[in-house]
Coordinates of C-alpha atoms in Angstrom, one line a residue:
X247 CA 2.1 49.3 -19.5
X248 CA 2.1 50.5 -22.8
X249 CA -0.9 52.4 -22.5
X250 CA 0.3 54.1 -19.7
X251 CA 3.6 55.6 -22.1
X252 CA 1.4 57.0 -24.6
X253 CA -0.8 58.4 -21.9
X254 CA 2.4 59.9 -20.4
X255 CA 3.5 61.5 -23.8
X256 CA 3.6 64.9 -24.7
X257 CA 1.0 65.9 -27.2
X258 CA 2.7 68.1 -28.7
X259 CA 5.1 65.5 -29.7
X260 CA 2.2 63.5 -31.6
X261 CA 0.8 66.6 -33.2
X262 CA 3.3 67.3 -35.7
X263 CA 2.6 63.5 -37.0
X264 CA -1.0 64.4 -37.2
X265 CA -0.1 67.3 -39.0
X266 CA 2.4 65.8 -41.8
X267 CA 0.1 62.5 -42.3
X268 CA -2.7 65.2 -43.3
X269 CA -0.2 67.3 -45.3
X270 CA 1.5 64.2 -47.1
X271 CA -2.4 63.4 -48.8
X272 CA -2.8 67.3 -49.6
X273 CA -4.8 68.2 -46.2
X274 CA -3.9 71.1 -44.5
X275 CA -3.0 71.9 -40.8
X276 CA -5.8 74.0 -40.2
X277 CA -8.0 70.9 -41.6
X278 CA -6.0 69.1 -38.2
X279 CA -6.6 71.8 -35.7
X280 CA -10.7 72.0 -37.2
X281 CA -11.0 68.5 -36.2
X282 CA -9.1 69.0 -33.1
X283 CA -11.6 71.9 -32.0
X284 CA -14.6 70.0 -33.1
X285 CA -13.3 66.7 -30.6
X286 CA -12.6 68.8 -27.8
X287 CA -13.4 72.4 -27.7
X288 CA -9.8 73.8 -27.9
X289 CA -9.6 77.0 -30.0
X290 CA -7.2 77.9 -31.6
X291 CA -5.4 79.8 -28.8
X292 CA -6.0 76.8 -26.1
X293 CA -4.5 74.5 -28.7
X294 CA -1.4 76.5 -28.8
X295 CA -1.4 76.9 -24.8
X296 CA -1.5 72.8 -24.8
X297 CA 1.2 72.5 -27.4
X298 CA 3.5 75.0 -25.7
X299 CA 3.3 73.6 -22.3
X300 CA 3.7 70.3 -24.1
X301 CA 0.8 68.3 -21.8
X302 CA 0.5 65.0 -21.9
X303 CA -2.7 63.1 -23.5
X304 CA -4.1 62.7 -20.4
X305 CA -4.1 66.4 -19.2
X306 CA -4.8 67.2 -22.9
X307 CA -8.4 64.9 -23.2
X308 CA -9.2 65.9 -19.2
X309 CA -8.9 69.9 -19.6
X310 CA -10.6 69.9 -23.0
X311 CA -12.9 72.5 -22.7
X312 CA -16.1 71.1 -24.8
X313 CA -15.7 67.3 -25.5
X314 CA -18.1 66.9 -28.4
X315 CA -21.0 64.8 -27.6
X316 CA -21.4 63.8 -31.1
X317 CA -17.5 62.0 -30.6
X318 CA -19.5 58.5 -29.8
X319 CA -20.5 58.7 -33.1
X320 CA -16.9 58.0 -34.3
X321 CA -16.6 54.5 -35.1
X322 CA -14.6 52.3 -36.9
X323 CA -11.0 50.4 -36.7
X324 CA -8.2 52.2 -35.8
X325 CA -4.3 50.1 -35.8
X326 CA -6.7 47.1 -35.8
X327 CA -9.2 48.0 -33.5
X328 CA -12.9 49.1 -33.1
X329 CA -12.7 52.5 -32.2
X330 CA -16.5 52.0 -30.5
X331 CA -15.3 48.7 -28.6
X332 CA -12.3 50.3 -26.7
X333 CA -13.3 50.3 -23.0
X334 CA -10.5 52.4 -21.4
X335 CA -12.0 56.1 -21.5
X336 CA -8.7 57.6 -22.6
X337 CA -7.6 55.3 -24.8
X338 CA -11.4 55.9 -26.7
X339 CA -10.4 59.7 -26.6
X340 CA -6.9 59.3 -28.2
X341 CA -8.6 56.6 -30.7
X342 CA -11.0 59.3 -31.7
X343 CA -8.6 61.5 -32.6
X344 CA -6.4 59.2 -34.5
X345 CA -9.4 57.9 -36.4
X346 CA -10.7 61.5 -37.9
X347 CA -7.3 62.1 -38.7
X348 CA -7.2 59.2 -40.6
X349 CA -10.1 60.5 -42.2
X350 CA -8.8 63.3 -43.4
X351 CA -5.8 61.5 -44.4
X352 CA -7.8 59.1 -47.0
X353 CA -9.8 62.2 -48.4
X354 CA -13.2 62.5 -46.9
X355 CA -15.0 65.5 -46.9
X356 CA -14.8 67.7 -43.5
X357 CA -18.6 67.4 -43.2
X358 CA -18.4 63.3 -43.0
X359 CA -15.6 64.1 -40.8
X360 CA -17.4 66.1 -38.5
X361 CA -20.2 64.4 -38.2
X362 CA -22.6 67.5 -39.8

């Protein structure tokens, strides 16, 4: 059930989070919509499209125009579980996202980030 909500919510509503977590350790929105691009293949006019028509996380992760192949390689825990070990397709997506931003959040460089 509680899967389902966050699937339901706007992602436009999360982004601004995403945003200020990065800002609050000195990272910079455009570090935010970087990784965002690299994840799913939104540029920077797609992004604002999502954000505008405030879809939800599903539509968001279904419509992204170039998932990164290179995503799998994300691993780690995010909110006490292993990114790699979540079974649920979406869910993996969202945890992903949350764990590169994260990421950025503690400082690493955007190379490690991105996988380069």
């Amino acid at each position: 059930m509680a899967a389902h909500r966050i699937y339901s919510m706007s992602f436009a509503s999360v982004y601004p989070h995403y945003v200020a977590k990065a800002e609050k350790k000195g990272r910079t929105k455009a570090e935010v919509d970087t990784i965002i691009e690299w994840l799913t293949g939104y540029d920077r006019a797609g992004l604002k499209t999502v954000l505008d028509d405030k879809s939800d996380f599903e539509s968001f992760f279904a419509e992204a125009p170039r998932p990164n192949p290179d995503r799998a390689l994300i691993t780690g825990v995010v909110c006490g579980v292993r990114v790699e070990e979540v079974e649920e397709p979406l869910m993996r997506e969202i945890r992903y996202l949350d764990k590169l931003i994260d990421e950025l959040a503690r400082g690493k460089a955007m190379e490690k980030i991105l996988r380069s």
